[in-house]
Amino acid sequence: MTKLTGLMRTHHCGELTEANIGQEVTLCGWVNKYRNLGSLHFIDLRDKYGLTQLGFAEFKGDMALLKKCHLESVILAKGKVAPRPDEAKNDKMTTGMVEVQVEELQILSENDINNIPFLPFGAIEATDDNKLKYRYLDLRTEKLQNMLRLRSKTAQKVRNFLSNEDFIEVETPILYKSTPEGARDYVVPSRVHPHHVYALPQSPQTLKQLLMIGGTDRYFQICKCFRDEDLRADRQPEFTQIDIEVSFATQPFMKSLVEGLLKDVYQLDDDFTVPVMSYDDAMRDYGCDKPDVRFGLKQYVVNDIFEGTDFGVFASVLKENGLIKTFFVPKSAGTFSRKDTDSFVEVVKPHGGRGVAFFKVEEGARSAGISKFVTDEIHEKLNALSSETGDGTWLFFADANEEVAHACADALRRHLGSKLDLIEEGYKFLWVNDFPLLEYDDGRFYAKHHPFTMVRDEDVDAFMKADPKDPEGGLKKIYANAYDIVCNGYEIGGGSIRIFNQAVQKKMFEVLGMSEEEVNKQFGFFVEALNYGVPPHGGIAFGFDRMIMLLAGTENIRDVIAFPKTTSASDLMSSAPSVPSADQLEELHFMWSKKS
Ligand code: ASP
């Protein structure tokens, strides 16, 4: 590292050891602790590097200054490094053997101790809201400083890895046009073009594809994306992606690229590879497309087994072409009280579930829950599904329409995985692929990934021939050349091989119910570009914040963002969003401006 000069301090607060004894030093930092033992005064001075004890036995200055050294005031202390008295030595701290005997003291910035909303290091506790409103105070904590460092170091690793693989980082515009990724856009009204808006990119999807058409070959960017959607613990309205696009890429290439990058970021073994699971298998076995495979509780579809059942709930699910799934909790994993089983309804309710059917095997017999509807024949068939049968086993069921049954089975499985402490340490990755290209809802098709995703090779003919107006005309069975990378039950990235042929792209827009006029208006520039020589290409985007969450071992995305928003998308610190002034509104040509 270059030795830079010119700081107000000679050392930072985590640096001085016995090797420095006798040296004249200057330290700057926050007052972390102040001890007044009558004739003796000590301050623990803090910066992001650590703590150093300041002693005042030699201090010849105005002792009244010490009164201003409230916790969190910023001070400068000049003095000599001295050994601590034996009884004050602390070998757990880098600086624990020494102290600085202060000769000169300056208060650089006095903390208003009577009004500070909380003290990041104890004494005055913070509420959650205050931690966001006064984020700069919370940022002083080791936890958040470590997080910022982790983020920065990880970004650096990503940049190094990709640069070594010949990728170049290209910035793309923020004031742009709608880039559909399944969320609402954030829009910015234009002053210069009355009644026109820019849309903030939900991702740089069209731009990175245009970079490929522009001959860039390998692009990446660590960029902000904006999606106006309902927030959750692992979602923010603006978030960071590692966005990647590669010309002439195939899915196996993308997978090996992802493996290389994950190896560097998560410090994995050289022979690390990611297992592959198809979307259909993931849904069947785990009820979701981002299964947490750190634990078992694999699910089974048991419609056939309950055909003709006397249990009314299952019978009506079967009649309505719904789905019945089960999973086995063996004795070794745990057992359940009545209170437990009663509480499971609350786990499935948010997913549309009405209840959780179950039964238990005890001393060779079935008991509890729906046991009276489970005949020997049914039980035998259920047992044939799994090796985890036998005494003490519990079977839980999810039953509803297909979507709800999967969601409830997934929710209950995750709940039990953590409640029963079945989750193994470490990272478990999955490459989920073969997604359906489309979703059908409310009488129309939607792109499951985004409209630029290529159809799987073997499905192209059927796709091109399918009637977009006929929901049963085969489109539901078309699969995409798309993939997600999943870690510990989180989707940390997703991408696809792209459509690079204009006819296929036009068909895609048609299937999505867009008229030619709409396509031209929204994507004319892009569709035209497909005329002028396009390298086949593919890419992926990682959710950088989620990757950091996993590295940091936290479950809340706010913990890994320097200035996060609340779940209602507000910034408590700056009070954004805020009401614009009448002048701003007028300039932006809003009808309800001050003149109207
Ligand atoms: N643009 C996609 C997204 O942000 C990822 C990709 O297909 O590369 O989810």
XYZ file of C-alpha atoms and ligand atoms in Angstrom:
605
model
C 0.000 0.000 0.000
C 1.200 3.512 -0.749
C 2.055 5.450 2.392
C -0.289 8.405 2.205
C 0.482 11.422 4.369
C -1.396 14.439 5.639
C -4.022 13.004 8.006
C -4.665 14.736 11.319
C -3.689 11.531 13.114
C -0.476 9.519 13.053
C -2.132 6.174 13.899
C -5.614 4.734 14.025
C -7.235 3.393 17.176
C -6.638 -0.292 16.500
C -2.942 -0.090 15.869
C -0.681 0.706 18.820
C 1.183 -2.120 20.538
C 4.172 -2.457 22.848
C 6.377 -1.854 19.785
C 5.192 1.769 19.840
C 6.037 2.451 23.481
C 7.785 5.804 23.841
C 6.519 7.209 20.524
C 4.696 10.527 20.252
C 1.375 9.831 18.540
C -1.807 11.634 17.580
C -5.105 9.754 17.578
C -8.560 10.917 16.497
C -11.884 9.236 17.105
C -15.112 8.988 19.068
C -15.284 8.823 22.845
C -16.459 5.278 23.413
C -16.163 5.164 27.188
C -15.167 7.682 29.803
C -14.100 6.657 33.288
C -13.612 9.256 35.960
C -11.984 7.656 38.982
C -11.589 10.935 40.867
C -7.939 11.698 40.376
C -7.613 9.409 37.359
C -9.438 9.819 34.046
C -9.526 7.342 31.182
C -11.123 7.497 27.768
C -11.503 4.614 25.352
C -11.106 6.220 21.966
C -12.794 4.466 19.056
C -12.616 4.471 15.313
C -13.537 1.758 12.847
C -10.215 0.012 13.453
C -10.551 -0.463 17.178
C -10.153 1.090 20.595
C -7.209 2.726 22.333
C -7.105 3.686 25.973
C -6.185 7.289 26.713
C -4.800 8.172 30.169
C -4.628 11.688 31.554
C -2.029 11.378 34.347
C 0.424 13.584 32.405
C -2.187 15.986 31.058
C -1.216 19.590 31.650
C -4.108 21.190 29.721
C -7.443 22.456 30.970
C -9.176 19.559 32.779
C -12.498 21.300 32.048
C -12.077 20.107 28.458
C -12.654 16.562 29.672
C -16.163 17.554 30.656
C -16.955 17.997 26.978
C -15.718 14.528 26.161
C -19.231 13.089 26.202
C -19.724 9.688 24.718
C -19.700 9.982 20.891
C -17.877 13.330 20.861
C -15.021 13.396 18.351
C -11.657 14.322 19.855
C -7.996 14.538 18.953
C -5.437 13.372 21.501
C -1.701 13.819 21.260
C 0.633 12.051 23.634
C 3.130 9.328 24.321
C 2.533 5.582 24.083
C 3.113 3.997 27.497
C 2.747 0.488 28.911
C -0.475 -0.041 30.860
C -0.094 -0.902 34.531
C -0.063 -4.704 34.838
C -3.535 -4.892 36.354
C -4.985 -2.942 33.388
C -3.381 -5.060 30.663
C -5.830 -6.773 28.292
C -4.332 -9.359 25.968
C -7.633 -9.800 24.117
C -7.264 -6.399 22.434
C -4.586 -5.498 19.890
C -3.972 -2.269 21.804
C -4.573 -3.876 25.195
C -0.989 -3.673 26.488
C -0.587 0.056 26.023
C -2.267 3.387 26.574
C -1.579 6.875 25.311
C -0.677 9.371 28.008
C -2.375 12.465 26.655
C -0.491 15.732 26.604
C -2.747 17.698 24.294
C -6.489 17.349 23.792
C -8.836 18.965 21.282
C -12.576 18.529 21.049
C -13.167 18.356 17.313
C -16.932 17.918 17.537
C -18.881 17.826 20.765
C -21.769 15.387 20.879
C -25.054 16.880 22.049
C -25.413 14.170 24.660
C -28.769 15.427 25.934
C -30.427 15.118 22.558
C -28.712 12.267 20.774
C -31.523 9.771 20.073
C -29.444 6.749 21.013
C -25.905 5.728 21.724
C -24.646 3.095 19.297
C -22.611 1.525 22.086
C -25.158 1.009 24.822
C -26.501 3.308 27.538
C -29.311 4.743 25.399
C -30.993 1.956 23.427
C -32.301 2.507 19.902
C -35.711 1.617 18.542
C -35.781 -0.039 15.107
C -37.158 3.126 13.545
C -34.476 5.256 15.146
C -31.801 2.948 13.830
C -33.030 3.793 10.326
C -33.753 7.462 10.985
C -30.293 7.973 12.453
C -28.592 5.400 10.281
C -25.287 7.290 10.537
C -25.254 6.536 14.275
C -26.016 2.868 13.772
C -23.355 2.716 11.065
C -20.761 3.413 13.779
C -21.329 -0.087 15.181
C -18.924 -2.863 14.405
C -21.706 -4.953 12.926
C -22.560 -2.428 10.239
C -18.951 -1.436 9.591
C -18.108 -5.106 9.095
C -21.018 -5.401 6.720
C -19.849 -2.426 4.644
C -16.368 -3.915 4.482
C -17.757 -7.331 3.505
C -19.819 -5.750 0.722
C -16.895 -3.791 -0.592
C -14.503 -6.756 -0.472
C -17.055 -9.011 -2.154
C -17.647 -6.479 -4.925
C -13.902 -6.362 -5.403
C -13.683 -10.159 -5.655
C -16.468 -10.124 -8.242
C -14.723 -7.396 -10.242
C -11.423 -9.262 -10.100
C -12.935 -12.569 -11.127
C -14.888 -11.127 -14.033
C -12.069 -8.875 -15.206
C -9.753 -11.887 -15.246
C -12.316 -13.643 -17.429
C -12.127 -10.703 -19.840
C -15.399 -9.042 -18.878
C -15.570 -5.276 -18.992
C -17.691 -3.140 -16.700
C -20.030 -0.847 -18.585
C -22.392 1.665 -16.994
C -25.887 1.899 -18.421
C -28.448 4.700 -17.994
C -30.747 5.098 -15.031
C -33.113 7.473 -16.817
C -34.417 5.034 -19.369
C -37.448 3.234 -20.608
C -39.515 0.475 -19.090
C -37.585 -2.810 -18.818
C -40.119 -5.423 -17.803
C -39.046 -7.784 -15.022
C -42.513 -8.359 -13.631
C -42.752 -5.350 -11.303
C -44.147 -1.833 -11.600
C -41.792 0.859 -12.825
C -40.592 3.846 -10.896
C -41.115 6.753 -13.263
C -39.468 10.163 -13.474
C -41.369 12.964 -15.209
C -39.448 14.931 -17.808
C -39.276 18.728 -17.545
C -38.118 19.130 -21.134
C -40.713 16.823 -22.652
C -44.102 17.700 -21.205
C -46.116 14.689 -20.016
C -43.330 12.258 -20.818
C -41.620 10.080 -18.276
C -38.476 8.077 -17.966
C -38.675 4.719 -16.229
C -35.933 3.655 -13.873
C -34.578 0.298 -15.056
C -35.968 -2.793 -13.353
C -32.737 -4.235 -14.745
C -30.450 -3.242 -17.621
C -31.840 -6.166 -19.636
C -32.330 -4.578 -23.067
C -29.203 -2.478 -22.627
C -26.942 -5.427 -21.911
C -28.366 -7.267 -24.897
C -27.730 -4.192 -27.049
C -24.153 -4.213 -25.749
C -23.846 -7.743 -27.144
C -25.283 -6.585 -30.457
C -22.730 -3.791 -30.195
C -19.887 -6.310 -30.088
C -18.973 -5.989 -26.378
C -18.763 -9.810 -26.037
C -18.524 -9.958 -22.218
C -20.223 -7.337 -20.072
C -20.790 -6.907 -16.387
C -21.949 -4.173 -14.110
C -22.608 -3.883 -10.401
C -25.667 -1.752 -10.776
C -28.789 -0.462 -9.097
C -32.177 -1.788 -10.222
C -35.551 -0.367 -9.266
C -38.747 -2.356 -8.843
C -41.936 -1.013 -7.372
C -43.342 -4.116 -5.730
C -44.469 -5.256 -2.318
C -41.479 -5.497 -0.047
C -40.376 -8.427 2.107
C -37.506 -9.187 4.416
C -35.306 -10.036 1.434
C -36.502 -7.287 -0.922
C -35.880 -3.556 -1.307
C -37.324 -1.151 -3.916
C -33.832 -0.393 -5.124
C -31.275 -3.110 -4.955
C -27.925 -4.037 -6.407
C -27.336 -6.624 -9.081
C -24.215 -8.152 -10.505
C -25.432 -8.007 -14.062
C -23.705 -10.207 -16.651
C -24.106 -10.865 -20.370
C -22.006 -13.034 -22.669
C -22.003 -13.460 -26.446
C -22.096 -16.965 -27.894
C -22.938 -18.330 -24.429
C -24.639 -21.636 -23.785
C -26.272 -22.672 -20.526
C -23.316 -24.934 -19.562
C -20.968 -21.978 -20.089
C -23.117 -19.773 -17.852
C -23.148 -22.464 -15.189
C -19.389 -22.825 -15.154
C -18.990 -19.048 -15.042
C -21.337 -18.882 -12.059
C -19.463 -21.713 -10.325
C -16.182 -19.858 -10.782
C -17.606 -16.664 -9.349
C -19.252 -18.433 -6.395
C -15.988 -20.204 -5.619
C -14.268 -16.860 -5.167
C -17.089 -15.171 -3.295
C -17.957 -18.009 -0.905
C -14.439 -19.473 -0.695
C -15.462 -22.891 -1.927
C -13.321 -25.892 -2.812
C -11.647 -26.048 -6.207
C -13.792 -28.956 -7.339
C -17.037 -27.217 -6.372
C -19.904 -27.696 -8.818
C -23.561 -26.844 -8.456
C -26.087 -29.695 -8.691
C -28.853 -29.245 -11.258
C -32.562 -29.631 -10.555
C -35.360 -28.995 -13.034
C -38.158 -26.636 -12.104
C -40.700 -29.466 -12.267
C -38.645 -31.638 -9.918
C -38.136 -28.750 -7.510
C -41.862 -28.089 -7.397
C -42.685 -31.763 -6.969
C -40.124 -32.456 -4.260
C -40.068 -29.147 -2.411
C -43.116 -27.133 -3.514
C -41.035 -24.192 -4.658
C -38.485 -23.223 -7.282
C -35.842 -22.203 -4.742
C -35.658 -25.114 -2.357
C -33.506 -25.048 0.716
C -31.719 -28.366 0.339
C -29.747 -28.119 3.573
C -32.358 -30.471 5.040
C -34.665 -33.264 3.886
C -38.436 -33.464 4.415
C -38.862 -34.186 0.734
C -42.436 -34.020 -0.475
C -44.508 -36.539 -2.416
C -47.609 -36.061 -4.552
C -50.184 -38.541 -3.264
C -53.310 -37.855 -5.335
C -53.374 -41.432 -6.635
C -53.095 -42.923 -3.185
C -56.139 -41.018 -1.914
C -58.309 -41.702 -4.947
C -61.751 -42.689 -3.587
C -60.942 -41.560 -0.038
C -63.666 -41.063 2.586
C -61.918 -37.986 3.869
C -64.139 -35.194 2.536
C -61.443 -32.523 2.340
C -59.141 -34.645 0.197
C -62.049 -35.954 -1.853
C -63.110 -32.456 -2.835
C -59.526 -31.430 -3.631
C -59.308 -34.429 -5.949
C -62.659 -33.607 -7.513
C -61.454 -30.106 -8.284
C -58.209 -31.360 -9.835
C -56.187 -30.079 -6.929
C -53.083 -31.501 -5.389
C -52.373 -33.514 -2.232
C -48.763 -33.592 -1.074
C -47.217 -35.195 1.930
C -43.917 -35.370 3.713
C -42.575 -37.611 6.452
C -41.030 -36.395 9.685
C -39.185 -39.388 11.125
C -38.889 -39.990 14.839
C -35.256 -38.889 14.771
C -36.313 -35.415 13.587
C -38.870 -34.730 16.300
C -42.346 -35.079 17.648
C -45.269 -32.686 18.071
C -47.675 -31.638 20.770
C -51.309 -30.810 20.126
C -50.366 -27.162 20.452
C -47.740 -27.589 17.720
C -50.076 -29.237 15.261
C -52.774 -26.646 15.988
C -50.300 -23.864 15.279
C -49.397 -25.126 11.802
C -52.516 -23.634 10.331
C -50.993 -20.220 10.964
C -47.965 -21.241 8.900
C -50.033 -22.146 5.846
C -52.731 -19.473 6.143
C -50.689 -16.662 4.540
C -50.262 -18.967 1.541
C -53.959 -19.650 1.125
C -54.035 -22.882 3.153
C -57.040 -23.749 5.292
C -55.457 -26.317 7.530
C -52.807 -28.986 7.857
C -53.851 -32.619 7.813
C -51.560 -35.085 9.546
C -51.337 -38.403 11.291
C -48.816 -40.153 13.438
C -47.513 -43.708 13.562
C -47.226 -45.036 17.092
C -46.432 -48.552 18.191
C -47.349 -49.797 14.742
C -50.732 -48.029 14.783
C -51.966 -44.791 13.275
C -53.240 -42.052 15.536
C -54.241 -38.383 15.657
C -55.358 -36.045 12.886
C -56.788 -37.801 9.856
C -55.717 -41.273 10.994
C -59.227 -42.668 10.879
C -59.327 -42.008 7.117
C -56.016 -43.725 6.486
C -56.608 -47.381 5.715
C -53.917 -50.048 5.854
C -53.829 -50.002 2.089
C -53.302 -46.227 1.945
C -50.699 -46.417 4.684
C -48.810 -49.125 2.875
C -48.754 -47.111 -0.313
C -47.593 -44.031 1.584
C -44.828 -46.017 3.256
C -43.627 -47.243 -0.111
C -42.719 -43.632 -0.994
C -40.116 -43.087 1.668
C -37.510 -44.905 3.700
C -38.257 -42.644 6.663
C -41.265 -44.587 7.908
C -41.735 -46.579 11.094
C -42.614 -45.912 14.677
C -42.727 -42.279 15.726
C -43.095 -40.981 12.171
C -45.459 -38.096 11.481
C -46.968 -37.446 8.058
C -48.098 -33.935 7.156
C -50.246 -33.053 4.183
C -50.872 -29.999 2.026
C -54.015 -30.083 -0.044
C -55.529 -27.381 -2.230
C -55.311 -26.216 -5.806
C -51.889 -26.891 -7.271
C -50.381 -23.496 -6.548
C -51.634 -23.260 -2.976
C -50.764 -26.875 -2.148
C -47.162 -26.337 -3.274
C -46.887 -23.049 -1.402
C -48.292 -24.542 1.823
C -46.101 -27.646 1.608
C -43.081 -25.390 1.094
C -44.003 -23.084 3.976
C -44.601 -25.946 6.387
C -41.440 -27.741 5.315
C -39.327 -24.614 5.877
C -41.050 -23.969 9.186
C -40.338 -27.490 10.410
C -36.797 -27.454 9.060
C -35.968 -24.563 11.310
C -38.230 -25.506 14.256
C -36.752 -28.997 14.421
C -33.253 -27.652 13.892
C -32.676 -29.807 10.819
C -30.801 -27.174 8.837
C -27.149 -28.002 8.233
C -24.425 -25.356 8.462
C -22.838 -24.065 5.296
C -23.935 -23.188 1.792
C -26.012 -25.495 -0.393
C -26.375 -24.338 -3.972
C -28.710 -25.497 -6.712
C -28.919 -24.718 -10.406
C -32.645 -24.776 -11.164
C -33.484 -24.891 -14.874
C -36.120 -25.931 -17.405
C -38.607 -23.349 -16.211
C -41.902 -23.019 -18.013
C -41.561 -20.102 -20.416
C -44.927 -18.617 -19.502
C -47.412 -18.251 -16.703
C -51.123 -18.132 -17.353
C -53.190 -15.922 -15.112
C -56.361 -13.929 -15.405
C -56.956 -14.946 -19.003
C -53.518 -14.094 -20.380
C -49.948 -15.282 -20.562
C -47.061 -13.623 -18.733
C -43.356 -14.238 -19.206
C -42.127 -16.266 -16.255
C -38.659 -14.751 -16.471
C -38.852 -11.816 -18.900
C -39.905 -11.492 -22.531
C -36.361 -11.819 -23.895
C -35.874 -15.362 -22.622
C -35.256 -18.009 -25.271
C -37.460 -21.032 -25.678
C -35.699 -24.361 -25.087
C -34.344 -25.621 -28.448
C -36.649 -28.627 -28.554
C -39.733 -26.429 -27.982
C -39.088 -23.731 -30.600
C -41.229 -25.292 -33.332
C -44.167 -25.877 -31.023
C -43.845 -22.331 -29.693
C -43.828 -20.766 -33.142
C -46.874 -22.824 -34.180
C -48.916 -22.338 -30.985
C -52.026 -20.204 -31.033
C -51.485 -17.396 -28.520
C -55.219 -17.061 -28.002
C -55.689 -20.648 -26.975
C -54.540 -21.252 -23.410
C -54.758 -24.988 -23.952
C -52.999 -24.826 -27.308
C -49.682 -26.058 -25.971
C -48.110 -22.829 -24.712
C -48.313 -23.980 -21.098
C -45.963 -26.821 -21.995
C -43.254 -24.700 -23.563
C -40.078 -24.540 -21.493
C -37.449 -21.821 -21.366
C -33.684 -21.922 -21.630
C -33.581 -20.182 -18.277
C -31.865 -20.908 -14.995
C -31.723 -19.716 -11.420
C -28.926 -20.090 -8.939
C -30.278 -20.872 -5.490
C -28.434 -20.880 -2.184
C -29.903 -22.053 1.121
C -33.429 -21.459 -0.124
C -32.804 -18.017 -1.595
C -32.762 -17.262 -5.289
C -29.468 -15.419 -5.502
C -29.401 -15.112 -9.268
C -31.321 -15.822 -12.409
C -30.786 -15.591 -16.101
C -31.376 -17.112 -19.478
C -30.176 -17.619 -22.994
C -31.835 -14.838 -24.975
C -34.007 -14.674 -28.025
C -31.764 -13.348 -30.784
C -34.081 -13.960 -33.691
C -36.616 -11.294 -34.573
C -39.391 -13.715 -35.558
C -39.187 -15.511 -32.191
C -39.089 -12.203 -30.315
C -42.142 -10.935 -32.191
C -43.978 -14.179 -31.482
C -43.121 -13.777 -27.800
C -44.659 -10.307 -27.693
C -47.704 -11.627 -29.526
C -48.100 -14.448 -26.999
C -47.903 -11.861 -24.234
C -50.850 -10.095 -25.815
C -48.976 -7.041 -27.084
C -50.178 -5.465 -30.305
C -47.651 -4.590 -32.995
C -48.232 -0.956 -32.195
C -47.500 -1.477 -28.495
C -44.375 -3.463 -29.298
C -43.136 -0.732 -31.590
C -43.826 1.939 -29.035
C -42.190 0.132 -26.159
C -39.496 -1.976 -27.771
C -39.308 -0.856 -31.410
C -35.659 0.169 -30.994
C -34.794 -3.235 -29.603
C -36.730 -5.334 -32.091
C -35.171 -3.352 -34.932
C -31.698 -4.070 -33.570
C -32.416 -7.786 -33.978
C -32.297 -7.138 -37.760
C -28.710 -6.067 -37.941
C -26.524 -9.012 -37.000
C -26.961 -10.398 -33.503
C -24.591 -12.792 -31.738
C -26.498 -15.480 -29.829
C -26.099 -14.496 -26.197
C -27.139 -15.183 -22.650
C -26.620 -13.830 -19.207
C -27.510 -13.774 -15.586
C -27.977 -11.301 -12.783
C -27.107 -11.968 -9.158
C -28.921 -10.237 -6.336
C -25.850 -8.775 -4.707
C -27.639 -7.821 -1.481
C -28.928 -11.364 -1.014
C -25.461 -12.774 -1.638
C -24.131 -10.514 1.108
C -27.005 -11.518 3.417
C -25.894 -15.116 3.107
C -22.252 -14.253 3.657
C -23.130 -12.127 6.667
C -25.500 -14.784 8.051
C -28.457 -12.408 8.377
C -32.028 -12.841 7.196
C -32.855 -9.192 6.678
C -31.693 -7.391 3.596
C -31.692 -4.075 5.502
C -28.729 -5.320 7.527
C -26.531 -5.340 4.437
C -27.448 -2.023 2.820
C -25.833 1.200 3.991
C -28.992 3.293 3.673
C -31.977 0.938 3.398
C -35.660 1.699 3.100
C -38.480 0.470 5.305
C -40.952 -2.164 4.183
C -43.212 0.669 3.023
C -40.405 1.929 0.759
C -39.626 5.054 2.740
C -36.302 6.434 3.793
C -36.827 7.443 7.417
C -33.601 9.429 7.516
C -34.314 11.875 4.713
C -38.108 11.429 4.725
C -38.145 10.301 1.120
C -40.442 10.140 -0.721
C -41.541 13.711 -0.060
C -44.194 16.041 -1.416
C -42.795 18.073 -4.320
C -43.078 21.857 -4.250
C -45.703 23.541 -6.387
C -42.894 24.976 -8.521
C -41.447 21.548 -9.170
C -44.865 20.245 -10.122
C -45.403 23.090 -12.512
C -42.019 22.630 -14.118
C -42.812 18.964 -14.593
C -46.105 19.793 -16.274
C -48.386 18.189 -13.764
C -52.011 19.138 -14.331
C -52.550 19.724 -10.644
C -49.813 22.337 -10.564
C -50.187 25.628 -8.722
C -51.747 27.390 -11.734
C -54.489 24.835 -12.222
N -32.471 -9.239 -16.103
C -32.769 -10.389 -15.318
C -33.176 -9.978 -13.922
O -32.832 -8.898 -13.501
C -31.656 -11.325 -15.181
C -31.163 -11.815 -16.485
O -31.946 -12.423 -17.211
O -29.986 -11.629 -16.737
O -33.808 -10.738 -13.199
